[in-house]
Structure formats: structure tokens, C-alpha cells
Short mmCIF file of C-alpha atoms in Angstrom, two decimals:
data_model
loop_
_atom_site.label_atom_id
_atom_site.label_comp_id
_atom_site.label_asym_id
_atom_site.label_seq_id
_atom_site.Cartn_x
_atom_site.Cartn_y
_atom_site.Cartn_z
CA UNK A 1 4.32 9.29 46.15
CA UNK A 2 2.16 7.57 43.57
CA UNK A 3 4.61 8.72 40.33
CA UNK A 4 7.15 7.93 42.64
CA UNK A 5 6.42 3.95 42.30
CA UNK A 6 5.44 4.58 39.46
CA UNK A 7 9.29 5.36 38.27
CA UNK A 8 10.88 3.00 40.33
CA UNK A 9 8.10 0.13 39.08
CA UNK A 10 9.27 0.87 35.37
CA UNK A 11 13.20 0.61 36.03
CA UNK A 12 12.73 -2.39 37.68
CA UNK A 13 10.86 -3.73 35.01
CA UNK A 14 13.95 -2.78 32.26
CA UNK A 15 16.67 -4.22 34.69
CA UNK A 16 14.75 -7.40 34.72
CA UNK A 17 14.06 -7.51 31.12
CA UNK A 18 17.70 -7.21 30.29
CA UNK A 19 17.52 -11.18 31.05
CA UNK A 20 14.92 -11.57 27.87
CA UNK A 21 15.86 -12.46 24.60
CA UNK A 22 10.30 -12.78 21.13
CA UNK A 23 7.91 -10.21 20.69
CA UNK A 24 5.02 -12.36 20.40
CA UNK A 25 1.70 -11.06 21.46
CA UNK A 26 0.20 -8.12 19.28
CA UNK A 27 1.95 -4.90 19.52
CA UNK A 28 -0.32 -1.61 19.94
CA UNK A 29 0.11 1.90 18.85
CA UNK A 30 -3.48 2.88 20.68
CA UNK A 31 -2.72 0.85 23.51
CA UNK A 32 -4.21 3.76 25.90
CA UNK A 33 -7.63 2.33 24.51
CA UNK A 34 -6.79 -1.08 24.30
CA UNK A 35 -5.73 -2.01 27.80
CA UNK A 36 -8.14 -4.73 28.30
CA UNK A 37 -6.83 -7.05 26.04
CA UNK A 38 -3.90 -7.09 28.21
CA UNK A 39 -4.80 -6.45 31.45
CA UNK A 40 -8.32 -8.41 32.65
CA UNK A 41 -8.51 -5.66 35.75
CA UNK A 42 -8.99 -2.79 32.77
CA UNK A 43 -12.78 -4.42 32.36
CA UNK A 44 -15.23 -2.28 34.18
CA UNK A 45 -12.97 0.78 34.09
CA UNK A 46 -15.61 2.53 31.82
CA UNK A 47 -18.47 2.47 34.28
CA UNK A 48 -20.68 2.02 31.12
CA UNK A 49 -21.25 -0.83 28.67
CA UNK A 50 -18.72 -0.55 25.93
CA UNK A 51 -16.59 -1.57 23.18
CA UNK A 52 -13.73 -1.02 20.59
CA UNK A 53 -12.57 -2.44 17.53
CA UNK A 54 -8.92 -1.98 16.50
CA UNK A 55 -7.75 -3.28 12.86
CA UNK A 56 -3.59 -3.32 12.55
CA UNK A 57 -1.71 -3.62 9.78
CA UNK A 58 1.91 -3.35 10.12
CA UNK A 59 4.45 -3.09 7.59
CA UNK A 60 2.63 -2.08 5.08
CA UNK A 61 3.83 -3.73 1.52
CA UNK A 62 5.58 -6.49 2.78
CA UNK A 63 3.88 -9.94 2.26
CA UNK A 64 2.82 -11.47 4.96
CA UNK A 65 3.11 -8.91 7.45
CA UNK A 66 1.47 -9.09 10.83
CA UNK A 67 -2.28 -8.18 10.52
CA UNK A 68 -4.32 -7.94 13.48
CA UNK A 69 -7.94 -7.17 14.22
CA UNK A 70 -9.08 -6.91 17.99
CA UNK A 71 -12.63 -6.66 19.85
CA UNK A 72 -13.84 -5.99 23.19
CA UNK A 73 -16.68 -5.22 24.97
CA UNK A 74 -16.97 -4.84 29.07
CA UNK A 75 -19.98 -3.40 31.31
CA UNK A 76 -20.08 -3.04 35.16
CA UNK A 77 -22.60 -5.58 37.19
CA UNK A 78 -25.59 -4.83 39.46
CA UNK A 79 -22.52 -5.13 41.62
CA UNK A 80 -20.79 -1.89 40.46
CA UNK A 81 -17.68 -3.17 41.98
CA UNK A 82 -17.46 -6.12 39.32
CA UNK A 83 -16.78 -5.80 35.83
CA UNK A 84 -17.09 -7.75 32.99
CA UNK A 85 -15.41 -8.18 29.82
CA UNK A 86 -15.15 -10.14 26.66
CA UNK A 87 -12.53 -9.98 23.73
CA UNK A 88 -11.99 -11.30 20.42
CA UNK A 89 -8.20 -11.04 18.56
CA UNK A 90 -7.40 -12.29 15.29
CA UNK A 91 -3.71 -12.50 14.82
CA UNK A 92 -1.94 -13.09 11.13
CA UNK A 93 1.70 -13.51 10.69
CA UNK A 94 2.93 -15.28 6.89
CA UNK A 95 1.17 -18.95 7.39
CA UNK A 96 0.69 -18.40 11.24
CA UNK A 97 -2.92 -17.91 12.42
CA UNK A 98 -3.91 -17.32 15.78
CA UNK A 99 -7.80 -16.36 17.08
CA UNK A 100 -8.40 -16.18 20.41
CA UNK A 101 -11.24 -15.66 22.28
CA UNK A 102 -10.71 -14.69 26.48
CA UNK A 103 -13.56 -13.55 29.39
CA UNK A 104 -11.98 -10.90 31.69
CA UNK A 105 -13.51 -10.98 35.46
CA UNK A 106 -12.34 -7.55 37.98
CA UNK A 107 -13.21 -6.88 41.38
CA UNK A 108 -12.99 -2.50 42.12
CA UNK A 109 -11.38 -1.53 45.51
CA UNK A 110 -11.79 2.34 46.23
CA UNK A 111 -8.78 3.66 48.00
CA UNK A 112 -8.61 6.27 50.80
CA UNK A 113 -7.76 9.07 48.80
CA UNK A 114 -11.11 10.36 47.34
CA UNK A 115 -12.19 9.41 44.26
CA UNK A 116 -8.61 6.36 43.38
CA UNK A 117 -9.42 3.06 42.68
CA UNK A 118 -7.81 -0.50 42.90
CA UNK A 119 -8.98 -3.57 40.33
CA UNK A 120 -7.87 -6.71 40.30
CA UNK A 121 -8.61 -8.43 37.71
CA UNK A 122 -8.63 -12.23 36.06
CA UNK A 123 -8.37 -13.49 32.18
CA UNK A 124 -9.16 -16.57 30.86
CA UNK A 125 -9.50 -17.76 27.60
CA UNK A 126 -8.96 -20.08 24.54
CA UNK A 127 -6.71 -19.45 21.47
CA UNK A 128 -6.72 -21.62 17.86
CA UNK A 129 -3.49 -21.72 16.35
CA UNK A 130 -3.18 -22.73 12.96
CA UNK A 131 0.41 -22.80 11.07
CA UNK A 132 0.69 -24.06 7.51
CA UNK A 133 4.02 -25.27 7.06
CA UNK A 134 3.84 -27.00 4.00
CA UNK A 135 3.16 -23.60 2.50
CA UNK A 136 6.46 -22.13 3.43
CA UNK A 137 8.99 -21.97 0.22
CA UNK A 138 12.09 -23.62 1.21
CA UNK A 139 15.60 -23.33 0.66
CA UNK A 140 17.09 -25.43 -2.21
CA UNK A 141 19.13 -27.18 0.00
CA UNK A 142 15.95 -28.52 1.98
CA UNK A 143 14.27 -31.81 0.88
CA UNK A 144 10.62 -31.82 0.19
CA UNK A 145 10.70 -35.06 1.82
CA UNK A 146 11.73 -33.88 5.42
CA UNK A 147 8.43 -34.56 7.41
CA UNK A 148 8.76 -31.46 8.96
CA UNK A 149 7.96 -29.90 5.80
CA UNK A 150 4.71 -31.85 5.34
CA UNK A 151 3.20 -30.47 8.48
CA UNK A 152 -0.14 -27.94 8.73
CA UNK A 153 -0.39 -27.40 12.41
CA UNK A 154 -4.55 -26.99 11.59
CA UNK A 155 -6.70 -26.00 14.61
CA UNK A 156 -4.30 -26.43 17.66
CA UNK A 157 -6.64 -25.59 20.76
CA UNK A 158 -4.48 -23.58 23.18
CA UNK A 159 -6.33 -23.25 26.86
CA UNK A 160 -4.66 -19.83 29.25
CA UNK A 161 -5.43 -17.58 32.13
CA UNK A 162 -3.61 -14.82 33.35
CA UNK A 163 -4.27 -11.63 36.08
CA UNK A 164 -3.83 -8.16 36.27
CA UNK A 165 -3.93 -5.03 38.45
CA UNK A 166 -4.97 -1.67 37.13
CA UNK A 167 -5.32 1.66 39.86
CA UNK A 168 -6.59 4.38 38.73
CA UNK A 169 -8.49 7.90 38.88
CA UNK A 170 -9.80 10.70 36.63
CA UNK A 171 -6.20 12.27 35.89
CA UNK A 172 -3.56 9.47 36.15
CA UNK A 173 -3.63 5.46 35.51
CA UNK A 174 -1.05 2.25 36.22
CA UNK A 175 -1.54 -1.11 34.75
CA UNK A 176 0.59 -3.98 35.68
CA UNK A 177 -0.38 -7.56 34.10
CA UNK A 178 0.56 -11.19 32.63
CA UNK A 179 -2.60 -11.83 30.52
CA UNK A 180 -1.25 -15.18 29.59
CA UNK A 181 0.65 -17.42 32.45
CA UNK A 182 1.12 -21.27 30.66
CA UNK A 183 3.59 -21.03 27.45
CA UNK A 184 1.77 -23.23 25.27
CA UNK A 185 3.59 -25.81 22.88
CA UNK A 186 2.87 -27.38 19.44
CA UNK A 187 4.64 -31.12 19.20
CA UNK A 188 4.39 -33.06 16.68
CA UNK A 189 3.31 -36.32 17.18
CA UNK A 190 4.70 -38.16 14.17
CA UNK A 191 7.73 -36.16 14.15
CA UNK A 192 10.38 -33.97 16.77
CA UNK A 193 9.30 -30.82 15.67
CA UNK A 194 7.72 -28.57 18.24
CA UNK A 195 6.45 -24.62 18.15
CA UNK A 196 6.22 -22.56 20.58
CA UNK A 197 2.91 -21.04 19.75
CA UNK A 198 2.48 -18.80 23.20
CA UNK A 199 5.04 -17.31 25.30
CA UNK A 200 4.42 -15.15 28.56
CA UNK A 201 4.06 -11.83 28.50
CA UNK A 202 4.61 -9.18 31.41
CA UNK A 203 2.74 -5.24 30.76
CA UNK A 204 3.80 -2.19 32.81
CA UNK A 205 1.93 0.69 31.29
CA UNK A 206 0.79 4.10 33.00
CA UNK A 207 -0.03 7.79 32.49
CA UNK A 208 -1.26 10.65 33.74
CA UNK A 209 -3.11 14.20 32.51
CA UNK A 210 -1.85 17.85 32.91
CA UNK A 211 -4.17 20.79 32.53
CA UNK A 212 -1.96 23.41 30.43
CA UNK A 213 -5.01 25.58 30.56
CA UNK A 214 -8.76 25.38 30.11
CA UNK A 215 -9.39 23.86 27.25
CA UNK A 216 -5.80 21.98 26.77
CA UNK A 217 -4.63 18.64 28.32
CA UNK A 218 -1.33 17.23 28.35
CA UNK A 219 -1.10 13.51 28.64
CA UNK A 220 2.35 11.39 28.92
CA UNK A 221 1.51 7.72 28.79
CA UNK A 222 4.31 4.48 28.74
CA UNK A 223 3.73 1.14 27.85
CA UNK A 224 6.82 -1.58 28.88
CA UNK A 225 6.82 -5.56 27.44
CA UNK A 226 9.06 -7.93 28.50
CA UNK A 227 8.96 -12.07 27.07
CA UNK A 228 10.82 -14.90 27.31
CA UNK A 229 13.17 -15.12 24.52
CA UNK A 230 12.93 -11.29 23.35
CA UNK A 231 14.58 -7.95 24.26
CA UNK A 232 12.18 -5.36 26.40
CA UNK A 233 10.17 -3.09 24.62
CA UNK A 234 9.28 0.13 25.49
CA UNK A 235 6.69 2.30 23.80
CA UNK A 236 6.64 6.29 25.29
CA UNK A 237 3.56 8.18 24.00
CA UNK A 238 2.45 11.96 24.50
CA UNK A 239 -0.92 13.10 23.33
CA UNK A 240 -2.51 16.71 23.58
CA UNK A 241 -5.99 16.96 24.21
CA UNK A 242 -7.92 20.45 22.79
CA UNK A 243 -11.62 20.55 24.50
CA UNK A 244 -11.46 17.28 25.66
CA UNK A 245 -12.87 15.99 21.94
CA UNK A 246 -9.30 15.82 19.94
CA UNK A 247 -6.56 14.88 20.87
CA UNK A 248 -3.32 14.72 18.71
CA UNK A 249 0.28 13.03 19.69
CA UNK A 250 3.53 10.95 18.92
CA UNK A 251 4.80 7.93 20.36
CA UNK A 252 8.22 6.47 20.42
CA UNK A 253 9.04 2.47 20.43
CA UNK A 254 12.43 2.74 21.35
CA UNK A 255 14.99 1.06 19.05
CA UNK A 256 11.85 0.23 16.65
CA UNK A 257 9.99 2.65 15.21
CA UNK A 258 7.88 6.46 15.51
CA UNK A 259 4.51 7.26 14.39
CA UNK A 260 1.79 9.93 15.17
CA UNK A 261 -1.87 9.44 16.87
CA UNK A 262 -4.97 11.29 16.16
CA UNK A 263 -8.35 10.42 17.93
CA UNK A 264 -12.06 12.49 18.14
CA UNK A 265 -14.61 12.02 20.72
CA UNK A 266 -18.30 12.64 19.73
CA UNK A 267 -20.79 13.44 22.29
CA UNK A 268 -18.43 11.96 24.71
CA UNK A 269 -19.46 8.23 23.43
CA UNK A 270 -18.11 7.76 19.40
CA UNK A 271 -14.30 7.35 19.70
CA UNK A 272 -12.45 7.30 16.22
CA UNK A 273 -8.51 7.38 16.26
CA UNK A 274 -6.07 6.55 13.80
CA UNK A 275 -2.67 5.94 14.06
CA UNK A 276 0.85 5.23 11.39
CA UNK A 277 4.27 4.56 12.75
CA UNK A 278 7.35 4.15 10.43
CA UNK A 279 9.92 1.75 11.71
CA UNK A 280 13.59 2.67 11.67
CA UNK A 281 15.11 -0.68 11.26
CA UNK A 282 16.17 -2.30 7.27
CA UNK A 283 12.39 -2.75 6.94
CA UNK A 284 12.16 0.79 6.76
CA UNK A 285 12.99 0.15 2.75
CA UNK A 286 10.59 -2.00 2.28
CA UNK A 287 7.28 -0.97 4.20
CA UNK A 288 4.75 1.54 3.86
CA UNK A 289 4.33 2.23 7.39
CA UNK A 290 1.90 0.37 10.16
CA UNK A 291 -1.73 1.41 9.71
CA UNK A 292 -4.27 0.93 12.95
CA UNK A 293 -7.58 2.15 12.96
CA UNK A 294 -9.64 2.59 16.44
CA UNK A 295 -13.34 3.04 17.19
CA UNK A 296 -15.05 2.74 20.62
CA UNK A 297 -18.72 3.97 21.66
CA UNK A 298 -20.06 3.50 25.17
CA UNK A 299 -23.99 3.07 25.27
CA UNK A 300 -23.75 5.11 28.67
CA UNK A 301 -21.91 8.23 29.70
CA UNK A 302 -20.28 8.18 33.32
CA UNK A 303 -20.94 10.70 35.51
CA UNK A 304 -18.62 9.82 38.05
CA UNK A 305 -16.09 12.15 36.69
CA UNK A 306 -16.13 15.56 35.91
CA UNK A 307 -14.08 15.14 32.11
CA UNK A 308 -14.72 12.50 29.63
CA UNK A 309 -12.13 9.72 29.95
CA UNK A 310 -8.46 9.93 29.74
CA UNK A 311 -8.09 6.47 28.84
#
């Protein structure tokens, strides 16, 4: 029943986003790992006090590429229904500069069925955009006396909030979430140029884990995006775990790009994974690849499960 909704969840989700036209938010090869900076209702999911660091840096040799570096942390409460979490992202595209800081609130539900869980989850947060116009080369055609050429948008305060819903047990896991709800504007005030500087994002992102045998897991994970003013993008992964300390796998952003994940788990706390995708549109002449480097270390160890995490 459960991978039932599951499948009808994510073709609902690509019918709708056939009405889309930007990719804005960060995109994620290790997005198994990074949930939380998408979906609040991810913080607490650990059972431990955590946290990861992810550095991105896509398409390599072109100047001015996207670079992105992301931290979170989250813990569970006295409460052990309520998690906490905290997350720092540091977003560079050309002369556009975002760094936003957001507190993550969740609330666990356990289900009838043994040991599944419910979270519901809330984001908040604060994000300083920074774009230095005047920087930008321009066309020979332009003049450099059109205002709009004279502008640095310089530390733009951007408030949000957002929700999420993430159930869950040890073997299988479905996130659905819109981190950020207001699409924030830049407008001049001494001119008519405006920026959209954040747009809304919707996540639909799930997987589950297959023992092939005793000391091999198989596990098929999806990750959907759909914004305002961008096509849908869809991201398939599939990882195989050996001794539930390496795991090694491929993932597929449809119409995009390929790459290949490796990740290894020390004494079930040190998480190190590395990732590099090649994209298959005319960038592919031009770039190097996308690099994206993962660590994670819980200061705990959950025992509520009988394998080290899946995700």
C-alpha cells in the first residue's frame, strides 16, 4: 500500500509540474543525506545529535559556476518526539550571493504499524542576498549610463518559512516539503528594476532498502523539484550497500546530467561520501564535471534500529 502512494504521489507531482517553467534553490547529488535542508520534518530523524557538511561545486572550469557549501546540525529533545535542527547554506552563482541561515522545528507521530513514523515538521529562517550588478560585463550595445547597470543589490535581508512531512522506518523513507512559502523580491527603489531573488520550491523524494543477501543492500531512492518558472526535475538514484559501511551507486537527473556516488561509514558515526556528475547538455564542452564532498558524524549511535541508517 505504502509504495503504492508512493507511485501515484510522484506522477502527480510530474503532471503538475508540466505547468512550471527556474531551478533556483541548490541542487544535490547526496540529497539522501541532505534532506533537512529541504524538508524541516527530516530534523530529529537521527535520534542522535548530528551534523553534515556538504561543499558543491558544479561545472567545474566554467567561471562563475554555482558553488555551494551547506551545514546542519539537529538533535532530539528531552521530548524524544521533538526535534531540532539548525542549517547554514552559502550559495554562489557569477555576482549572485545568497547565505541563509533557517531553524527547523518537527513533531514525531508513531504509526500503527510497528516501528513507522510520521514528522511534521516547520522551517524558518533568514537569507542575505547580495547581487553585484555593476560587475556584470555588458553588451556593447548597453550604455554604462543605464541606472540599472549602476546597481549592487548589497545585503538584501530576505525573511521565509516553509513545512514539511517526512514518514519513515528502518527500510523505506518519503519526504514531501516546500521549505520556502513567500517568493521574495528585490525592487529597486531609485529605479524599475526588480529580481526575483527566491522562488518556491515543492520536494517529493523517497526510497526504500532491499536485502540481496547478508551482507548486501539494495537501495532505489528519487528526488522530484518542481518551481515556478522552471521545468520539473527529477533526480533517480540507486546505491549498493556491502556490510552496511560502503556503499557505491549512480544517479540519473533526467534531461541534465549522470554521475556516480561513493560513501563509507566508520564505526557507524564518521560518514564520508563523494560524489561527480557530468552533465549532458552544451556545457558538457566546457566543464569538468560537478564535484560534492559529504561528511556527517553523529555524537550518539541509535539503537532503535537494528542496521545503521539508510538515510
Amino acid at each position: 500500500m505504502i509504495k503504492t502512494k508512493i507511485v501515484l504521489g510522484l506522477f502527480i507531482l510530474l503532471a503538475f509540474a508540466q505547468q512550471t517553467i527556474a531551478q533556483q534553490d541548490p541542487t544535490y547529488t547526496q540529497y539522501n543525506f541532505n534532506t533537512q535542508t529541504i524538508n524541516p520534518a527530516y530534523a530529529g530523524s537521527w535520534e542522535s545529535l548530528g551534523f553534515m557538511v556538504l561543499g558543491r561545486n558544479q561545472w567545474v572550469g566554467i567561471k562563475g559556476a554555482p558553488e555551494t557549501i551547506t551545514f546542519s546540525i539537529q538533535s532530539p529533545t528531552r521530548n524524544e518526539n521533538v526535534g531540532l535542527g539548525f542549517n547554514i547554506i552559502s550559495d554562489k552563482l557569477g555576482r549572485e550571493s545568497k547565505f541563509g541561515i533557517s531553524g527547523d522545528y518537527s513533531y514525531r507521530l508513531q504509526l500503527k504499524r510497528g516501528r513507522t513514523y510520521l514528522r511534521l515538521g516547520l522551517k524558518a529562517g533568514m537569507t542575505n542576498y547580495t547581487n553585484n550588478l555593476s560587475q556584470y560585463a555588458q553588451y556593447a550595445s548597453s550604455s554604462s549610463d543605464d541606472p540599472i547597470n549602476q546597481i549592487d543589490i548589497d545585503g538584501k535581508y530576505l525573511l521565509n518559512f516553509g513545512f514539511g512531512a517526512f514518514l519513515y522506518s528502518e527500510r523505506f523513507y518519503l519526504g514531501l516539503s516546500v521549505p520556502k512559502l513567500l517568493e521574495n523580491k528585490y525592487i529597486s527603489d531609485y529605479t524599475n528594476y526588480s529580481s526575483i531573488a527566491e522562488i518556491r520550491h515543492f520536494y517529493l523524494q523517497g526510497g526504500y532498502a532491499w536485502d540481496l543477501s547478508e551482507d548486501i543492500k539494495f537501495k532505489p531512492t528519487f528526488l522530484a523539484r518542481v518551481t515556478s518558472g522552471s521545468p520539473a526535475s527529477f533526480d533517480l538514484t540507486a546505491n549498493f550497500i556491502f556490510k552496511d559501511k560502503v556503499s557505491l551507486g549512480a544517479m540519473h537527473r533526467f534531461g541534465d546530467s549522470f554521475g556516480f556516488i561513493g560513501q563509507w561509514l566508520f564505526d557507524k558515526k564518521l560518514r564520508i561520501g563523494y560524489s561527480i556528475d557530468f552533465t549532458i547538455s552544451e556545457l558538457q564542452h566546457y566543464s569538468g564535471g560537478t564535484h560534492e564532498v559529504m561528511v556527517s558524524y553523529e555524537l550518539g549511535y541509535r539503537t532503535r534500529w537494528t542496521s545503521p541508517r539508510m538515510f
